[in-house]
CSV table of C-alpha atoms in Angstrom, one decimal:
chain,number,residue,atom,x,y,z
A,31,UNK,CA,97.3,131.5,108.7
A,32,UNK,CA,101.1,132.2,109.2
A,33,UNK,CA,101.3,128.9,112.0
A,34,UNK,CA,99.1,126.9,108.7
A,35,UNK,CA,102.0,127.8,106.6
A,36,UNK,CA,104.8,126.8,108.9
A,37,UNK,CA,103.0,123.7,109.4
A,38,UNK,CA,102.9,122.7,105.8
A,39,UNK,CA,106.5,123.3,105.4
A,40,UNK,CA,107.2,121.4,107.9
A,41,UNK,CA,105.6,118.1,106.3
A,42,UNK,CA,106.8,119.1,103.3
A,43,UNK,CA,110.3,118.8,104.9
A,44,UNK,CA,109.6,115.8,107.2
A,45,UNK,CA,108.4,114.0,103.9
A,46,UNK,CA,111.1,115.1,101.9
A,47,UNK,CA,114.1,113.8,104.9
A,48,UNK,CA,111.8,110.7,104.8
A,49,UNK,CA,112.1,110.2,100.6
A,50,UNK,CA,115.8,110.6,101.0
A,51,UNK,CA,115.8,108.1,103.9
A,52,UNK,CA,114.3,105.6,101.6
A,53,UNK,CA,116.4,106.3,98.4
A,54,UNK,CA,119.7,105.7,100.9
A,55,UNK,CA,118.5,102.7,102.2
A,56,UNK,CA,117.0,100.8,99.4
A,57,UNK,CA,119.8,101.9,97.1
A,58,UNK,CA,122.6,101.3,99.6
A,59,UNK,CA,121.0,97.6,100.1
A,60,UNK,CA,121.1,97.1,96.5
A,61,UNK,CA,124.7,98.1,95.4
A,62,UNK,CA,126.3,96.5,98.4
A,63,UNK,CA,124.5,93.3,97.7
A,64,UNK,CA,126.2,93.3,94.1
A,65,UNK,CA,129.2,94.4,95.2
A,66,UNK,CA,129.4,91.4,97.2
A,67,UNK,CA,128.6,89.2,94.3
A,68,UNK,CA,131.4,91.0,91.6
A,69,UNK,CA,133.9,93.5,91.9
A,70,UNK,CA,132.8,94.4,88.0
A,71,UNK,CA,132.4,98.5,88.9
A,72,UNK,CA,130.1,98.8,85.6
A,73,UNK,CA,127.8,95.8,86.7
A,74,UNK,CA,127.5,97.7,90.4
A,75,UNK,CA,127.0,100.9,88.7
A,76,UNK,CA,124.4,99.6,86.0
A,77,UNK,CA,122.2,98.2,89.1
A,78,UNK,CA,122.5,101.2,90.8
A,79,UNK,CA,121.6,103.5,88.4
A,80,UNK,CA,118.6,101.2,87.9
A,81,UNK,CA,117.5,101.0,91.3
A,82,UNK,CA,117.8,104.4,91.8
A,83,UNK,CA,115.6,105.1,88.4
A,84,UNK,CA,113.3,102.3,89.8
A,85,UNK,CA,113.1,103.8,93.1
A,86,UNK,CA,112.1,107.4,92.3
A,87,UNK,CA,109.7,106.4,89.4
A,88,UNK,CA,108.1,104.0,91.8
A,89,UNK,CA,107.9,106.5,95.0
A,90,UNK,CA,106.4,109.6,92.4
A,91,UNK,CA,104.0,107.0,91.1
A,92,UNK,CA,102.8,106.2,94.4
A,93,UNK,CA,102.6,109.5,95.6
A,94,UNK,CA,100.9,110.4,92.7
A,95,UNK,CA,98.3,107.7,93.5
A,96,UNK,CA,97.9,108.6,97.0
A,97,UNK,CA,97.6,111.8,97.0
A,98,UNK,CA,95.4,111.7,93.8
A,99,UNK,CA,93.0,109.6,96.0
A,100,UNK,CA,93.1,111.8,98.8
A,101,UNK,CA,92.3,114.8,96.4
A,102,UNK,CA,89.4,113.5,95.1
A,103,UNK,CA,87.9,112.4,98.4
A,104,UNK,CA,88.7,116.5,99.5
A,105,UNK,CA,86.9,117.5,96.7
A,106,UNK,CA,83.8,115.3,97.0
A,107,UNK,CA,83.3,116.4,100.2
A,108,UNK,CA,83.6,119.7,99.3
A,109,UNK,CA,80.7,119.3,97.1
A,110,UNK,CA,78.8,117.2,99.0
A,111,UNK,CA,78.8,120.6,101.4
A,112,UNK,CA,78.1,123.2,98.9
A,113,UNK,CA,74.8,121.1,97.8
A,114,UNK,CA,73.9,120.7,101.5
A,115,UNK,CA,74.4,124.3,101.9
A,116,UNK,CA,72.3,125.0,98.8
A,117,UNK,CA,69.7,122.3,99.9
A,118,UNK,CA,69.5,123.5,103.6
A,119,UNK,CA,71.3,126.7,104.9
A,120,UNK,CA,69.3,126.7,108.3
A,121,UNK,CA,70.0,123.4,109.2
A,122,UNK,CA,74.0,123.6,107.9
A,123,UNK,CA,73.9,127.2,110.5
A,124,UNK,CA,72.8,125.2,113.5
A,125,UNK,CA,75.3,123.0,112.7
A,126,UNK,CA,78.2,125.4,112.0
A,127,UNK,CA,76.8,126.3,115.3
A,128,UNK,CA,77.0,122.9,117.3
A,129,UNK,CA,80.7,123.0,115.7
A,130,UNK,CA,81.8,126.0,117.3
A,131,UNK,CA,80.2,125.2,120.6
A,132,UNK,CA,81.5,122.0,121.0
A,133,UNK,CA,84.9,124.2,120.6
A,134,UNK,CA,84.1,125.8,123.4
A,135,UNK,CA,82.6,129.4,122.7
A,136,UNK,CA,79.0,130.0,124.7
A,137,UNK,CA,75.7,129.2,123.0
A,138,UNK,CA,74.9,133.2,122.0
A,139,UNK,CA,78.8,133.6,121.1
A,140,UNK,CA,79.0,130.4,118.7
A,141,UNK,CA,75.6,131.4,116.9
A,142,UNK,CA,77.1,135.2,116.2
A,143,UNK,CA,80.0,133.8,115.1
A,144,UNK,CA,78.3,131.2,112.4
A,145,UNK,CA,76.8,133.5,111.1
A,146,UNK,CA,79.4,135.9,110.9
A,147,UNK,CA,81.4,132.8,109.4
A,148,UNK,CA,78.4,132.0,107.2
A,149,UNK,CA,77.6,135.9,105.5
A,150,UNK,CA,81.4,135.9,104.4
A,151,UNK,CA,81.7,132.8,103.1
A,152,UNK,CA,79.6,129.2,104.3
A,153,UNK,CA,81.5,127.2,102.2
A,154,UNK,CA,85.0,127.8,103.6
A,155,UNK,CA,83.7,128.4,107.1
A,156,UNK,CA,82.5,124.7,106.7
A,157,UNK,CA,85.3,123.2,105.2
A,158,UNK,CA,87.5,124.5,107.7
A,159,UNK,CA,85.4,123.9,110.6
A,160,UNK,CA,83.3,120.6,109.6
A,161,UNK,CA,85.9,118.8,107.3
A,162,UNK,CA,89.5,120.0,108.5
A,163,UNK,CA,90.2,121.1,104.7
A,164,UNK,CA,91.4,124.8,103.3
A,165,UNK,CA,89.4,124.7,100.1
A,166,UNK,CA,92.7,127.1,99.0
A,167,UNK,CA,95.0,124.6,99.6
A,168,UNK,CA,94.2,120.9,98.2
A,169,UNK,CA,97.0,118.4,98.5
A,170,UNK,CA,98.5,118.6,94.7
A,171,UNK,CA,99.8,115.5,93.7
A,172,UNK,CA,101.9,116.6,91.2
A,173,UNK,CA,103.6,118.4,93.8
A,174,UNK,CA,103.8,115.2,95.8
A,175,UNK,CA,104.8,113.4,93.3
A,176,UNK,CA,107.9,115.4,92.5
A,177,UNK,CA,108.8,116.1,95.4
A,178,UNK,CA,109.1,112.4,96.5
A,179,UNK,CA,111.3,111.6,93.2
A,180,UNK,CA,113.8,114.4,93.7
A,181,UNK,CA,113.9,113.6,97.3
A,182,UNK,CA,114.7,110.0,96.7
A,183,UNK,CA,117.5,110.2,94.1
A,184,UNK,CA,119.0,112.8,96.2
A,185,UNK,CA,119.4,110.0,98.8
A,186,UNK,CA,120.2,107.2,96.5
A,187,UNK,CA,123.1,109.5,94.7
A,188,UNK,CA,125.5,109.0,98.0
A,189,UNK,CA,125.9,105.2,98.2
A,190,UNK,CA,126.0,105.1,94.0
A,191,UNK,CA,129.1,107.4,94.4
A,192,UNK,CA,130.1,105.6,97.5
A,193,UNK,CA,130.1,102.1,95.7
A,194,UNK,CA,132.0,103.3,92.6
A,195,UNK,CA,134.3,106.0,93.3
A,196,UNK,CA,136.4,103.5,96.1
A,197,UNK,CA,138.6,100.5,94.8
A,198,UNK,CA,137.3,97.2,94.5
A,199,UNK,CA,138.8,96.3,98.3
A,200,UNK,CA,137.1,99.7,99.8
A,201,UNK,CA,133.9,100.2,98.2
A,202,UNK,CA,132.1,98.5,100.9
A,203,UNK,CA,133.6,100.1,104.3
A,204,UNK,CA,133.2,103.4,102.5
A,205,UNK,CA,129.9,102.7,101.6
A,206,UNK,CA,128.8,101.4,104.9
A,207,UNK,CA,130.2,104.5,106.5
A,208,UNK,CA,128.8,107.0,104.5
A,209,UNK,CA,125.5,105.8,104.5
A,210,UNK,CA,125.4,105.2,108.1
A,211,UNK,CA,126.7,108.8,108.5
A,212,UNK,CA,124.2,110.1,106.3
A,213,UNK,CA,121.5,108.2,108.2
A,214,UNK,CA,122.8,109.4,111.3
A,215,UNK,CA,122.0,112.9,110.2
A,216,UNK,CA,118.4,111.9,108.4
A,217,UNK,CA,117.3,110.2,112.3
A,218,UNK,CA,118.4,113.5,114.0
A,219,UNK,CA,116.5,115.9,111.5
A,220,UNK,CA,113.4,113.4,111.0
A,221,UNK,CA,113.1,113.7,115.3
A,222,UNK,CA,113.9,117.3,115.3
A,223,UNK,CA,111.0,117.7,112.7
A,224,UNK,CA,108.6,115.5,114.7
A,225,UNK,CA,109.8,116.6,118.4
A,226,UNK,CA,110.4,113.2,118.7
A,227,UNK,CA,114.1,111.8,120.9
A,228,UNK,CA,116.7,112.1,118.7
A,229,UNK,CA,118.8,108.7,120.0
A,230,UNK,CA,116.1,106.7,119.4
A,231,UNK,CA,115.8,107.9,116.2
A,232,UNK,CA,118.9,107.7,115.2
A,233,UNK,CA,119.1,104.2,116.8
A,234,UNK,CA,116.6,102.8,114.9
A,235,UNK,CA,117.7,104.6,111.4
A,236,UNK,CA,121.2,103.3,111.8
A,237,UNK,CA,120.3,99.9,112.7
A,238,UNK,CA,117.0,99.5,109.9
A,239,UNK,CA,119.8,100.2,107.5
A,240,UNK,CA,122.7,98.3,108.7
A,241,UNK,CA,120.8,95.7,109.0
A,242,UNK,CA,119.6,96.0,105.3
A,243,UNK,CA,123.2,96.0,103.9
A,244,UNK,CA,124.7,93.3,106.0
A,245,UNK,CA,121.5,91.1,104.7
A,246,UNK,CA,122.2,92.1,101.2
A,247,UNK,CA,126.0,91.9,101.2
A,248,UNK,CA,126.0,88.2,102.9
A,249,UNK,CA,123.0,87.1,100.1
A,250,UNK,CA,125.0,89.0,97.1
A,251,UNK,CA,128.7,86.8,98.7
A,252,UNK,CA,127.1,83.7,98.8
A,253,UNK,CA,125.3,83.9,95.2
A,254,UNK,CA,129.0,85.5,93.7
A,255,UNK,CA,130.9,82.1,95.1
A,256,UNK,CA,128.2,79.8,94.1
C-alpha cells in the first residue's frame, strides 16, 4: 500500500514538472516572438497574459477529457466484473486462480489464496489482480485537470515576468536565460523522477526550447520590419 502511495506521488509530481515544462516553453515562444516584432511592453504583456490563460485553460480541458475517458473505461470494467462475478463465481475463482499462478505461487497455494482473496472481497481482489485498477483510487479528473492548470501557469509566470520587467534592449537575453535556467532545472528533476540520465535530459529540454524561441523571435523580427 505505502510503495502504491509513493508511486502515485510520484506521477503526480512527474506530471506536474511536465505542465510547468510546457507552460515555460509555449509561453516563452510566444512572448519572445512579439517581442521581436514591437518593443510595445503592453502589446508583449497582453499576448502573454493571453497565452498563458490559453494555455492552462486548454491543458485542464484536456486533462479533463483524458482522464474523464480513462475513468469511464475503469469503471465499465469494473462492472463488467461485478456482473461476471454475479453471473459466474466458480468460473471467475478458477480464474482469480490462473491469475495468481501465472504470478508464480504453486497450484494448491494460488487456489487458497483466491479464495482467501475472494471471501473478503472478489470484487477488489479482481480489479487488482485481473484489471490493474484500485477500485479506491479512480483517476479523478478534476484533480487532473487542476493540477495541469496550476502547473502550467506556474511555468508560464517566469518568462511573462522575464519579458516585461527588463528594458526594451534586455528583455530578450533575460528571457532566454531564465528560461533556459529554469529548463535546466525542469530536465534534471523530470530524469530524477523517471531514473532516467540527467544530461540527456537536460540536453534535450534546453535545446526543444531554444530552439522554440530562436524560431519565434526570427518569425516575430521579420513580420515587425515588414
Amino acid at each position: 500500500m505505502q510503495s502504491a502511495v509513493i508511486s502515485t506521488r510520484l506521477n503526480w509530481l512527474r506530471a506536474g514538472v511536465l505542465g510547468a515544462n510546457d507552460g515555460i516553453i509555449s509561453t516563452a515562444g510566444l512572448v519572445v516572438g512579439v517581442a521581436g516584432a514591437t518593443t510595445s511592453r503592453s502589446a508583449i504583456l497582453a499576448a502573454g497574459v493571453a497565452g498563458l490563460l490559453a494555455g492552462s485553460l486548454s491543458m485542464a480541458a484536456g486533462e479533463y477529457v483524458s482522464v474523464s475517458s480513462q475513468r469511464d473505461s475503469e469503471e465499465a470494467a469494473l462492472a463488467l466484473e461485478r456482473r461476471e462475478l454475479a453471473e459466474e463465481p466458480e468460473a471467475e475463482l478458477n480464474e482469480l486462480t490462473e491469475l495468481l499462478e501465472a504470478r508464480g505461487l504453486s497450484r494448491a497455494l494460488a487456489r487458497e489464496a483466491a479464495e482467501q482473496l475472494t471471501a473478503r472481497d472478489a470484487l477488489r481482489a479482481h480489479a487488482r489482480v485481473e484489471l490493474g485498477i484500485n477500485p479506491d483510487e479512480l483517476a479523478n479528473p478534476w484533480h487532473a485537470a487542476l493540477a495541469s492548470l496550476v502547473a502550467f501557469t506556474v511555468g508560464a509566470v517566469l518568462p511573462l515576468l522575464a519579458i516585461v520587467l527588463p528594458g526594451p534592449s534586455e528583455r530578450v537575453p533575460v528571457t532566454a536565460a531564465a528560461v533556459l535556467a529554469a529548463l535546466t532545472l525542469c530536465g534534471v528533476l523530470s530524469a530524477r523522477l523517471g531514473s532516467a540520465p540527467v544530461p540527456r535530459a537536460v540536453l534535450r529540454n534546453v535545446a526543444g526550447g531554444a530552439l522554440a524561441m530562436a524560431v519565434t523571435y526570427a518569425v516575430g523580427t521579420w513580420l515587425g520590419t515588414s
